[in-house]
């Protein structure tokens, strides 16, 4: 998906880097160039991370930056990002996602298909907003927090770091860091 976001914006994807698929094999018609060790021996590249695990994406981004690579920020041609919104380095915005006025999105965030990030939301680094999830105006998400498919965080609600909000849940006001919550209204999963 991330490769197709990059392509949709008119850029060329050279190929994939993968530790589990042999070099020379093709994925989506593109070559697998090598593994992480291969990339560590290459000159500076712009990289797009297709890694869903928020913590792993954070760790790998730091490792790649230390090798001189740059995490690119990519927006699908059919997404809407307000000119007054901010996207951190390495953030990827998928098709039909909407990011409205003065939203501040951290680094390495995934804004998945058709999600909505309303005006003045603040999203921590390496968060993930799943397909069709909605963050109401001025909602806040902590670092590495995952908002599940179709979930809603109401306007002005605050969610801490490293939370998981289950698919379809509705967060009314607040969730502490490290909590997994499900349901309507969202309650901590024991
Ligand atoms: C919340 C979630 C992380 C919990 O996963 P888990 O820890 O494996 O939990 P389990 O599947 O063991 O379910 C535990 C209990 O929570 C309930 N539950 C799980 N997810 C739920 C949800 N989204 N809404 C309501 N209840 C849910 C289960 O029915 C179960 O209840 P029970 O104990 O009464 O039987 C997961 O179900 C979820 O919603 N993940 C989001 C996935 C997603 O959006 N991915 C996006 C990819 S792009």
Tab-separated table of C-alpha atoms and ligand atoms in Angstrom:
chain	number	residue	atom	x	y	z
A	1	UNK	CA	0.000	0.000	0.000
A	2	UNK	CA	2.770	2.419	0.888
A	3	UNK	CA	4.498	1.767	-2.454
A	4	UNK	CA	1.268	2.590	-4.276
A	5	UNK	CA	0.873	5.815	-2.269
A	6	UNK	CA	4.347	6.823	-3.429
A	7	UNK	CA	3.577	5.931	-7.053
A	8	UNK	CA	0.247	7.778	-6.997
A	9	UNK	CA	2.074	10.990	-6.237
A	10	UNK	CA	4.081	10.603	-9.455
A	11	UNK	CA	7.297	9.389	-7.849
A	12	UNK	CA	9.203	6.294	-8.915
A	13	UNK	CA	9.634	3.382	-6.507
A	14	UNK	CA	13.016	1.791	-7.163
A	15	UNK	CA	12.113	-1.450	-5.392
A	16	UNK	CA	11.563	-3.143	-2.048
A	17	UNK	CA	13.926	-3.913	0.803
A	18	UNK	CA	12.836	-7.069	2.594
A	19	UNK	CA	14.485	-9.484	5.004
A	20	UNK	CA	12.221	-12.370	4.000
A	21	UNK	CA	11.914	-12.194	0.199
A	22	UNK	CA	14.945	-13.070	-1.924
A	23	UNK	CA	16.621	-10.314	-3.950
A	24	UNK	CA	15.497	-10.354	-7.567
A	25	UNK	CA	11.984	-11.570	-6.788
A	26	UNK	CA	9.239	-9.182	-7.772
A	27	UNK	CA	6.485	-7.679	-5.643
A	28	UNK	CA	3.777	-5.568	-7.315
A	29	UNK	CA	5.940	-5.796	-10.426
A	30	UNK	CA	8.896	-4.165	-8.634
A	31	UNK	CA	12.181	-5.867	-7.756
A	32	UNK	CA	13.252	-6.818	-4.250
A	33	UNK	CA	16.618	-5.061	-4.123
A	34	UNK	CA	18.019	-6.672	-1.004
A	35	UNK	CA	17.595	-6.940	2.737
A	36	UNK	CA	18.218	-4.495	5.569
A	37	UNK	CA	21.898	-5.391	5.604
A	38	UNK	CA	22.096	-4.554	1.879
A	39	UNK	CA	20.437	-1.188	2.513
A	40	UNK	CA	22.930	-0.388	5.275
A	41	UNK	CA	25.679	-0.550	2.614
A	42	UNK	CA	23.922	1.812	0.177
A	43	UNK	CA	24.299	5.551	-0.215
A	44	UNK	CA	21.596	7.848	1.135
A	45	UNK	CA	18.104	6.953	-0.095
A	46	UNK	CA	14.619	8.282	0.527
A	47	UNK	CA	12.764	5.398	2.169
A	48	UNK	CA	9.078	4.702	2.747
A	49	UNK	CA	8.329	2.310	5.578
A	50	UNK	CA	5.631	-0.301	5.022
A	51	UNK	CA	5.664	-1.578	8.586
A	52	UNK	CA	2.418	-1.765	10.542
A	53	UNK	CA	3.876	-2.361	14.025
A	54	UNK	CA	4.226	1.124	15.480
A	55	UNK	CA	7.139	0.376	17.798
A	56	UNK	CA	9.076	-1.505	15.101
A	57	UNK	CA	8.491	1.355	12.652
A	58	UNK	CA	9.933	3.786	15.188
A	59	UNK	CA	13.020	1.668	15.889
A	60	UNK	CA	13.698	0.970	12.217
A	61	UNK	CA	13.286	4.620	11.240
A	62	UNK	CA	15.919	5.604	13.800
A	63	UNK	CA	18.277	2.904	12.493
A	64	UNK	CA	17.801	4.009	8.871
A	65	UNK	CA	18.302	7.679	9.763
A	66	UNK	CA	21.552	6.732	11.519
A	67	UNK	CA	22.662	5.117	8.219
A	68	UNK	CA	21.994	8.395	6.377
A	69	UNK	CA	18.627	7.476	4.828
A	70	UNK	CA	15.683	9.856	4.865
A	71	UNK	CA	12.151	8.765	5.771
A	72	UNK	CA	9.946	10.381	3.124
A	73	UNK	CA	6.537	11.917	3.787
A	74	UNK	CA	4.043	10.673	1.214
A	75	UNK	CA	0.453	11.658	0.492
A	76	UNK	CA	-1.757	9.668	-1.865
A	77	UNK	CA	-2.931	11.697	-4.850
A	78	UNK	CA	-6.522	11.119	-3.721
A	79	UNK	CA	-6.085	12.185	-0.101
A	80	UNK	CA	-6.848	15.664	1.229
A	81	UNK	CA	-4.347	17.398	3.468
A	82	UNK	CA	-5.130	20.992	4.442
A	83	UNK	CA	-2.373	23.437	3.536
A	84	UNK	CA	-2.411	24.519	7.187
A	85	UNK	CA	-1.907	20.973	8.533
A	86	UNK	CA	1.571	19.687	9.424
A	87	UNK	CA	2.870	16.196	8.640
A	88	UNK	CA	6.051	14.924	10.280
A	89	UNK	CA	8.855	13.162	8.421
A	90	UNK	CA	8.015	9.604	7.421
A	91	UNK	CA	4.255	10.026	7.696
A	92	UNK	CA	2.170	8.310	5.008
A	93	UNK	CA	-1.370	9.398	4.087
A	94	UNK	CA	-3.411	6.760	2.245
A	95	UNK	CA	-6.135	7.186	-0.358
A	96	UNK	CA	-9.248	9.178	0.632
A	97	UNK	CA	-7.871	10.158	4.025
A	98	UNK	CA	-8.666	13.709	5.149
A	99	UNK	CA	-6.459	15.885	7.341
A	100	UNK	CA	-8.131	19.157	8.155
A	101	UNK	CA	-7.038	22.645	9.133
A	102	UNK	CA	-4.140	23.059	11.549
A	103	UNK	CA	-3.911	19.387	12.442
A	104	UNK	CA	-0.425	18.502	13.671
A	105	UNK	CA	0.626	14.978	12.753
A	106	UNK	CA	3.878	13.627	14.168
A	107	UNK	CA	6.644	11.611	12.523
A	108	UNK	CA	6.186	8.172	11.011
A	109	UNK	CA	2.396	8.192	11.379
A	110	UNK	CA	0.130	6.020	9.196
A	111	UNK	CA	-3.120	7.741	8.216
A	112	UNK	CA	-4.885	4.811	6.638
A	113	UNK	CA	-7.529	4.630	3.929
A	114	UNK	CA	-10.417	7.090	4.321
A	115	UNK	CA	-9.638	8.058	7.903
A	116	UNK	CA	-10.504	11.569	9.074
A	117	UNK	CA	-8.236	13.740	11.205
A	118	UNK	CA	-10.251	16.805	12.045
A	119	UNK	CA	-9.113	20.380	12.606
A	120	UNK	CA	-6.421	21.026	15.222
A	121	UNK	CA	-5.926	17.379	16.161
A	122	UNK	CA	-2.480	16.551	17.553
A	123	UNK	CA	-1.030	13.105	16.766
A	124	UNK	CA	2.080	11.682	18.417
A	125	UNK	CA	4.919	10.056	16.497
A	126	UNK	CA	4.356	6.587	14.984
A	127	UNK	CA	0.626	6.555	15.679
A	128	UNK	CA	-1.672	4.676	13.263
A	129	UNK	CA	-5.215	5.723	12.399
A	130	UNK	CA	-6.881	2.744	10.688
A	131	UNK	CA	-9.252	2.779	7.725
A	132	UNK	CA	-12.453	4.741	8.286
A	133	UNK	CA	-11.484	5.841	11.804
A	134	UNK	CA	-12.367	9.413	12.771
A	135	UNK	CA	-10.628	11.819	15.145
A	136	UNK	CA	-12.879	14.746	16.037
A	137	UNK	CA	-11.693	18.336	16.243
A	138	UNK	CA	-8.815	19.003	18.696
A	139	UNK	CA	-8.566	15.342	19.688
A	140	UNK	CA	-5.102	14.231	20.846
A	141	UNK	CA	-3.359	10.897	20.285
A	142	UNK	CA	-0.169	9.862	22.022
A	143	UNK	CA	2.905	8.289	20.468
A	144	UNK	CA	2.498	4.832	18.884
A	145	UNK	CA	-1.209	4.709	19.630
A	146	UNK	CA	-3.282	2.596	17.251
A	147	UNK	CA	-6.855	3.610	16.468
A	148	UNK	CA	-8.663	0.536	15.082
A	149	UNK	CA	-10.815	0.249	11.993
A	150	UNK	CA	-13.879	2.458	12.081
A	151	UNK	CA	-13.189	3.722	15.620
A	152	UNK	CA	-14.064	7.254	16.705
A	153	UNK	CA	-12.235	9.577	19.061
A	154	UNK	CA	-14.633	12.363	19.894
A	155	UNK	CA	-13.663	15.993	19.571
A	156	UNK	CA	-11.427	17.215	22.424
A	157	UNK	CA	-10.789	13.663	23.671
A	158	UNK	CA	-7.254	12.759	24.763
A	159	UNK	CA	-5.610	9.354	24.270
A	160	UNK	CA	-2.222	8.559	25.814
A	161	UNK	CA	0.855	6.836	24.378
A	162	UNK	CA	0.900	3.170	23.304
A	163	UNK	CA	-2.859	2.690	23.442
A	164	UNK	CA	-4.896	0.367	21.227
A	165	UNK	CA	-8.450	1.412	20.457
A	166	UNK	CA	-10.450	-1.537	19.154
A	167	UNK	CA	-12.256	-1.518	15.847
A	168	UNK	CA	-15.563	0.355	16.085
A	169	UNK	CA	-14.900	1.787	19.558
A	170	UNK	CA	-15.874	5.320	20.556
A	171	UNK	CA	-13.574	7.214	22.926
A	172	UNK	CA	-15.576	9.879	24.705
A	173	UNK	CA	-13.054	11.831	26.758
A	174	UNK	CA	-9.815	10.271	27.884
A	175	UNK	CA	-7.681	7.126	27.829
A	176	UNK	CA	-4.507	6.734	29.874
A	177	UNK	CA	-1.287	5.564	28.247
A	178	UNK	CA	-0.874	1.850	27.594
A	179	UNK	CA	-4.570	0.999	27.606
A	180	UNK	CA	-6.413	-1.263	25.158
A	181	UNK	CA	-10.059	-0.189	25.015
A	182	UNK	CA	-13.071	-1.493	23.091
A	183	UNK	CA	-16.760	-0.788	22.718
A	184	UNK	CA	-19.131	2.153	22.814
A	185	UNK	CA	-18.235	3.979	24.943
A	186	UNK	CA	-14.685	2.597	24.900
A	187	UNK	CA	-13.808	0.720	28.084
A	188	UNK	CA	-10.495	-0.784	29.114
A	189	UNK	CA	-10.089	-4.417	27.987
A	190	UNK	CA	-9.142	-6.585	30.977
B	1	LIG	C1	-9.056	-4.558	20.495
B	1	LIG	C2	-8.203	-5.660	19.922
B	1	LIG	C3	-6.756	-5.167	19.764
B	1	LIG	C4	-8.229	-6.797	20.922
B	1	LIG	O1	-7.499	-7.875	20.446
B	1	LIG	P1	-7.175	-9.090	21.443
B	1	LIG	O2	-6.367	-8.598	22.594
B	1	LIG	O3	-6.607	-10.183	20.588
B	1	LIG	O4	-8.585	-9.453	22.058
B	1	LIG	P2	-9.498	-10.759	21.825
B	1	LIG	O5	-9.772	-10.976	20.366
B	1	LIG	O6	-8.893	-11.883	22.616
B	1	LIG	O7	-10.855	-10.318	22.504
B	1	LIG	C5	-10.952	-10.097	23.908
B	1	LIG	C6	-12.377	-9.681	24.211
B	1	LIG	O8	-12.613	-8.374	23.660
B	1	LIG	C7	-13.693	-8.405	22.717
B	1	LIG	N1	-13.306	-7.530	21.608
B	1	LIG	C8	-12.180	-7.600	20.879
B	1	LIG	N2	-12.142	-6.597	19.984
B	1	LIG	C9	-13.274	-5.903	20.145
B	1	LIG	C10	-13.799	-4.769	19.509
B	1	LIG	N3	-13.121	-4.150	18.531
B	1	LIG	N4	-14.978	-4.286	19.938
B	1	LIG	C11	-15.670	-4.909	20.932
B	1	LIG	N5	-15.207	-5.989	21.585
B	1	LIG	C12	-14.027	-6.489	21.180
B	1	LIG	C13	-13.798	-9.871	22.300
B	1	LIG	O9	-15.102	-10.168	21.867
B	1	LIG	C14	-13.441	-10.578	23.582
B	1	LIG	O10	-14.548	-10.528	24.454
B	1	LIG	P3	-14.891	-11.773	25.450
B	1	LIG	O11	-13.694	-11.870	26.363
B	1	LIG	O12	-16.128	-11.323	26.128
B	1	LIG	O13	-15.034	-12.948	24.544
B	1	LIG	C15	-8.694	-6.137	18.523
B	1	LIG	O14	-9.854	-6.950	18.621
B	1	LIG	C16	-9.016	-4.984	17.600
B	1	LIG	O15	-10.127	-4.442	17.542
B	1	LIG	N6	-7.961	-4.595	16.820
B	1	LIG	C17	-8.073	-3.553	15.825
B	1	LIG	C18	-7.621	-4.123	14.487
B	1	LIG	C19	-7.570	-3.064	13.433
B	1	LIG	O16	-8.341	-2.132	13.414
B	1	LIG	N7	-6.617	-3.226	12.536
B	1	LIG	C20	-6.427	-2.243	11.487
B	1	LIG	C21	-5.524	-2.800	10.439
B	1	LIG	S1	-5.368	-1.681	9.104
